[in-house]
Coordinates of C-alpha atoms and ligand atoms in Angstrom, one line a residue:
M1 CA -44.5 -42.0 120.2
A2 CA -44.6 -39.0 117.9
K3 CA -41.4 -37.9 116.2
R4 CA -40.3 -34.3 117.0
I5 CA -39.3 -31.6 114.7
L6 CA -38.1 -28.1 115.6
I7 CA -38.8 -25.7 112.8
T8 CA -36.7 -22.5 112.7
G9 CA -37.9 -19.5 110.7
A10 CA -41.5 -20.7 111.2
S11 CA -42.9 -17.2 110.8
G12 CA -41.3 -16.9 107.4
L13 CA -42.4 -17.9 103.9
L14 CA -41.0 -21.4 103.8
G15 CA -41.1 -22.1 107.6
R16 CA -44.8 -21.4 107.8
A17 CA -45.5 -24.1 105.1
F18 CA -43.2 -26.5 107.0
L19 CA -45.1 -25.9 110.3
A20 CA -48.5 -26.3 108.6
T21 CA -47.4 -29.6 106.9
F22 CA -45.8 -31.2 109.9
S23 CA -48.5 -30.0 112.3
A24 CA -51.2 -31.7 110.1
D25 CA -49.4 -35.0 110.4
S26 CA -50.1 -36.9 113.6
E27 CA -46.8 -38.7 113.3
W28 CA -45.0 -35.5 114.2
E29 CA -44.9 -33.2 117.2
T30 CA -43.8 -29.7 116.1
L31 CA -42.3 -26.7 117.7
G32 CA -42.0 -23.6 115.5
L33 CA -39.5 -20.9 116.3
A34 CA -39.4 -17.3 115.2
F35 CA -37.7 -14.0 116.1
S36 CA -39.4 -10.7 115.6
R37 CA -42.7 -12.4 114.8
A38 CA -42.8 -14.8 117.7
G39 CA -46.1 -15.1 119.5
D40 CA -48.6 -17.5 121.0
R41 CA -47.8 -20.3 118.5
L42 CA -44.1 -19.5 117.8
K43 CA -41.4 -19.5 120.5
K44 CA -38.9 -16.7 120.4
V45 CA -35.3 -18.0 120.0
D46 CA -32.4 -15.9 118.6
L47 CA -30.5 -18.3 116.3
T48 CA -27.4 -16.1 116.6
D49 CA -27.2 -16.9 120.3
P50 CA -25.7 -20.4 120.8
D51 CA -27.0 -20.6 124.4
Q52 CA -30.6 -20.0 123.3
V53 CA -30.3 -22.6 120.5
A54 CA -28.7 -25.1 122.9
A55 CA -31.5 -24.5 125.4
V56 CA -34.4 -25.0 123.0
V57 CA -32.8 -28.2 121.6
R58 CA -32.4 -29.5 125.1
E59 CA -35.9 -28.5 126.3
F60 CA -37.6 -29.9 123.2
K61 CA -35.4 -33.0 123.3
V62 CA -34.5 -33.2 119.5
Y63 CA -31.4 -34.6 117.8
T64 CA -29.8 -32.0 115.7
D65 CA -30.1 -33.5 112.2
Y66 CA -30.4 -30.4 110.0
V67 CA -32.5 -30.0 106.8
F68 CA -31.3 -26.6 105.9
D69 CA -30.8 -24.2 103.0
G70 CA -27.8 -22.1 103.9
T71 CA -28.2 -18.4 104.2
K72 CA -29.3 -15.3 102.3
P73 CA -26.6 -12.7 101.7
P74 CA -27.8 -9.1 102.0
Y75 CA -27.9 -8.3 98.3
K76 CA -28.4 -4.5 98.7
P77 CA -28.1 -2.1 101.6
G78 CA -31.1 -2.4 103.9
D79 CA -31.8 -6.1 103.0
K80 CA -32.5 -8.1 106.2
P81 CA -29.6 -10.6 106.6
S82 CA -30.3 -14.1 107.8
P83 CA -28.8 -15.5 111.0
L84 CA -25.8 -17.2 109.4
N85 CA -24.6 -13.8 108.1
K86 CA -23.6 -13.1 111.7
Y87 CA -20.9 -15.6 111.1
G88 CA -19.9 -14.0 107.8
L89 CA -21.0 -17.0 105.8
S90 CA -22.0 -17.1 102.2
K91 CA -24.7 -19.6 101.2
A92 CA -22.2 -22.1 99.9
A93 CA -20.0 -21.7 103.0
G94 CA -23.1 -22.1 105.2
E95 CA -23.8 -25.4 103.4
K96 CA -20.2 -26.5 104.0
V97 CA -20.5 -25.8 107.7
V98 CA -23.7 -27.9 107.9
T99 CA -22.4 -30.9 105.9
E100 CA -19.0 -30.9 107.7
S101 CA -20.1 -30.2 111.2
S102 CA -21.7 -33.6 111.6
P103 CA -21.6 -36.6 109.2
G104 CA -25.4 -37.0 109.7
N105 CA -26.4 -33.5 108.4
I106 CA -28.4 -32.8 105.3
V107 CA -28.7 -29.7 103.1
L108 CA -31.8 -29.2 100.9
R109 CA -31.4 -26.7 98.0
V110 CA -34.5 -25.1 96.6
P111 CA -35.1 -22.5 93.9
I112 CA -37.3 -19.4 93.7
L113 CA -40.3 -20.0 96.1
Y114 CA -43.9 -18.8 96.4
G115 CA -46.5 -19.6 99.0
M116 CA -49.1 -18.1 101.3
V117 CA -47.7 -14.6 101.9
E118 CA -48.6 -11.9 104.4
N119 CA -47.9 -9.2 101.7
L120 CA -47.0 -9.4 98.0
D121 CA -43.4 -8.2 98.7
E122 CA -42.7 -11.3 100.7
S123 CA -41.7 -13.5 97.8
A124 CA -39.9 -12.7 94.5
V125 CA -42.7 -14.4 92.7
T126 CA -45.7 -12.7 94.3
M127 CA -43.9 -9.4 94.1
L128 CA -44.5 -9.4 90.3
F129 CA -48.3 -9.2 90.9
S130 CA -48.1 -5.6 92.1
K131 CA -46.8 -4.6 88.7
V132 CA -49.2 -7.0 86.9
K133 CA -52.2 -5.3 88.6
D134 CA -50.9 -1.8 87.7
V135 CA -52.1 -1.9 84.1
G136 CA -51.6 1.8 83.5
K137 CA -47.8 1.5 84.0
P138 CA -45.3 -0.3 81.7
A139 CA -43.7 -3.2 83.6
E140 CA -40.5 -4.7 82.3
M141 CA -40.2 -8.3 83.4
N142 CA -37.0 -10.4 83.0
H143 CA -37.4 -12.9 80.1
Y144 CA -33.9 -14.3 80.2
E145 CA -33.1 -16.5 83.2
R146 CA -34.9 -19.8 83.2
R147 CA -36.5 -20.2 86.7
Y148 CA -38.5 -23.0 88.2
P149 CA -41.0 -21.4 90.7
T150 CA -41.8 -23.8 93.5
L151 CA -44.7 -23.9 96.0
C152 CA -43.5 -23.8 99.6
S153 CA -46.0 -26.5 100.6
D154 CA -44.5 -28.8 97.9
V155 CA -41.1 -28.2 99.5
A156 CA -42.6 -29.0 102.9
D157 CA -44.0 -32.2 101.6
A158 CA -40.6 -33.2 100.0
V159 CA -38.9 -32.4 103.3
R160 CA -41.3 -34.7 105.1
V161 CA -40.3 -37.5 102.7
L162 CA -36.7 -36.6 103.4
V163 CA -36.8 -36.6 107.1
N164 CA -38.9 -39.7 107.3
S165 CA -36.3 -41.4 105.1
R166 CA -33.5 -40.0 107.3
V167 CA -35.2 -41.3 110.5
K168 CA -35.2 -44.8 108.9
S169 CA -31.6 -44.6 107.5
A170 CA -28.8 -42.7 109.2
D171 CA -26.7 -43.2 106.1
L172 CA -28.8 -40.6 104.2
T173 CA -26.7 -37.5 104.3
G174 CA -25.3 -34.7 102.1
I175 CA -26.9 -32.4 99.5
F176 CA -30.4 -32.8 98.1
H177 CA -32.5 -30.7 95.7
W178 CA -36.2 -30.1 95.3
S179 CA -37.9 -27.9 92.7
G180 CA -40.9 -27.5 90.5
D181 CA -40.5 -28.7 87.0
E182 CA -42.1 -25.9 84.9
M183 CA -39.5 -23.7 83.3
M184 CA -40.7 -20.1 83.4
T185 CA -39.0 -16.7 83.2
K186 CA -40.4 -13.9 85.4
Y187 CA -42.1 -12.6 82.3
N188 CA -43.9 -15.9 81.8
M189 CA -45.0 -15.9 85.5
A190 CA -46.3 -12.4 85.2
V191 CA -48.3 -13.2 82.0
T192 CA -49.7 -16.3 83.7
M193 CA -50.8 -14.3 86.7
A194 CA -52.5 -11.7 84.5
E195 CA -54.4 -14.4 82.4
L196 CA -55.6 -16.1 85.6
F197 CA -57.3 -13.0 86.7
G198 CA -58.4 -11.6 83.3
I199 CA -56.0 -8.7 83.6
P200 CA -54.7 -7.2 80.3
T201 CA -51.1 -7.9 79.4
Q202 CA -50.1 -5.1 77.0
H203 CA -48.2 -3.3 79.8
I204 CA -46.1 -6.3 80.6
I205 CA -42.8 -6.0 78.6
A206 CA -40.3 -8.8 78.1
D207 CA -36.8 -7.8 79.1
T208 CA -34.5 -10.3 77.3
K209 CA -31.2 -9.1 79.0
P210 CA -29.6 -11.0 81.9
A211 CA -31.0 -9.7 85.2
T212 CA -28.9 -7.4 87.4
G213 CA -28.7 -8.1 91.1
A214 CA -27.8 -11.5 92.6
P215 CA -25.8 -13.5 90.1
R216 CA -27.5 -16.8 89.1
P217 CA -27.2 -19.3 86.2
F218 CA -29.0 -18.8 82.9
D219 CA -30.9 -22.1 83.7
C220 CA -31.6 -22.5 87.4
H221 CA -32.8 -26.2 87.0
L222 CA -31.9 -28.4 89.9
D223 CA -31.4 -32.2 89.6
C224 CA -34.0 -33.6 91.9
S225 CA -33.3 -37.3 91.3
R226 CA -32.0 -38.0 94.8
M227 CA -35.3 -36.8 96.2
E228 CA -37.4 -38.6 93.6
E229 CA -35.6 -41.9 94.5
L230 CA -36.8 -41.3 98.1
G231 CA -40.4 -40.9 96.9
A232 CA -40.9 -37.1 96.7
T233 CA -43.5 -36.4 94.0
K234 CA -45.6 -33.3 94.8
R235 CA -45.2 -30.6 92.2
T236 CA -48.2 -28.3 92.0
P237 CA -48.6 -26.7 88.6
F238 CA -47.9 -23.0 88.8
K239 CA -51.4 -21.9 87.7
V240 CA -52.9 -24.1 90.4
G241 CA -50.5 -23.0 93.2
I242 CA -50.4 -19.3 92.5
K243 CA -54.1 -18.6 92.2
P244 CA -55.1 -19.0 95.9
V245 CA -52.0 -17.2 96.9
L246 CA -52.9 -14.1 94.8
E247 CA -56.7 -14.2 95.2
R248 CA -56.8 -12.2 98.4
F249 CA -54.8 -9.5 96.8
Y250 CA -57.2 -9.0 93.9
P251 CA -60.7 -8.0 94.8
Ligands
NAP301 N1 -37.9 -17.3 99.4 C1 -37.2 -17.9 98.4 O1 -37.5 -17.8 97.2 C2 -36.0 -18.8 98.7 C3 -35.4 -19.5 97.7 C4 -34.3 -20.3 98.0 C5 -33.9 -20.4 99.3 N2 -34.5 -19.7 100.3 C6 -34.0 -19.9 101.6 O2 -35.0 -20.5 102.5 C7 -34.8 -20.0 103.8 C8 -36.1 -19.4 104.3 O3 -36.5 -18.4 103.3 P1 -37.8 -17.6 103.5 O4 -38.1 -17.0 102.2 O5 -38.9 -18.4 104.2 O6 -37.3 -16.4 104.5 P2 -38.2 -15.3 105.3 O7 -39.6 -15.4 104.9 O8 -37.4 -14.1 105.2 O9 -38.1 -15.9 106.8 C9 -36.9 -15.8 107.5 C10 -37.1 -16.4 108.9 O10 -35.9 -16.4 109.7 C11 -36.3 -15.9 111.0 N3 -35.1 -15.2 111.5 C12 -34.4 -14.2 111.0 N4 -33.4 -13.8 111.9 C13 -33.5 -14.6 113.0 C14 -32.8 -14.8 114.2 N5 -31.8 -14.0 114.5 N6 -33.2 -15.7 115.1 C15 -34.2 -16.6 114.8 N7 -34.9 -16.5 113.6 C16 -34.6 -15.5 112.7 C17 -37.4 -14.9 110.7 O11 -38.1 -14.7 111.9 P3 -38.9 -13.4 112.2 O12 -39.6 -12.9 111.0 O13 -39.9 -13.8 113.3 O14 -38.0 -12.4 112.8 C18 -38.2 -15.7 109.7 O15 -39.1 -16.6 110.3 C19 -33.6 -19.0 103.7 O16 -32.4 -19.6 104.1 C20 -33.6 -18.6 102.3 O17 -32.3 -18.2 101.8 C21 -35.6 -18.9 100.0

């Protein structure tokens, strides 16, 4: 009998990669959930409504073992908050709720992500490409914080390793990390994008000051050894992963 996985946020950047990866695996039966972008393939469930959540868990007959990355604070007025914000939770507090609400729960932390986007503004990585393409306009790109851009489908693959391990061993709990291993600043990402498409780079200017906005460490490296011990391996090189993502935005 196929194992079942309920994927929340399946209309979003990360969730759509999860849905694609698990749907392509005959061992898994999937149900993708969404909210404003629900439709034929995605069931509408408001995650801020406990009754709707309980109903879908009951109907789809899944155990609630979470693989989950906390929440996204609204960094500036107008940013769309994520469901846990309804409960006034920060990312770290959201993780605490998940790990403490049941001893079997799991948190997966991930860094800056990119993947198949509906528009360039959907990810902090693809967003850079709009400025890269605009060669007539100087574009300052942060060249201070060390980031590790990670392809969503690699995260989905790692999650499949994680949940398969969790199904075999109920002892597997707590906090895990998964990340690409290429250290790049946003400036490095922008120059790589330009070079991939033969776009001149003179307008791309390295900004060596710490970024303003959401505070983050100088080096955002995550220790992925727990996931590597389980057998997670897929780390697509940035040049290979980003090219098909951007191709449809560069005629
Ligand atoms: N993107 C990154 O670089 C990155 C990096 C680290 C961690 N993360 C974390 O990964 C998670 C997913 O990120 P993402 O970039 O994939 O986000 P996203 O593209 O903004 O997707 C968010 C998803 O949440 C759904 N959603 C929002 N409010 C909802 C509600 N009330 N009820 C049900 N569903 C609701 C949205 O559904 P509709 O669109 O259908 O309304 C959408 O599918 C977040 O927790 C984020 O903090 C992301």
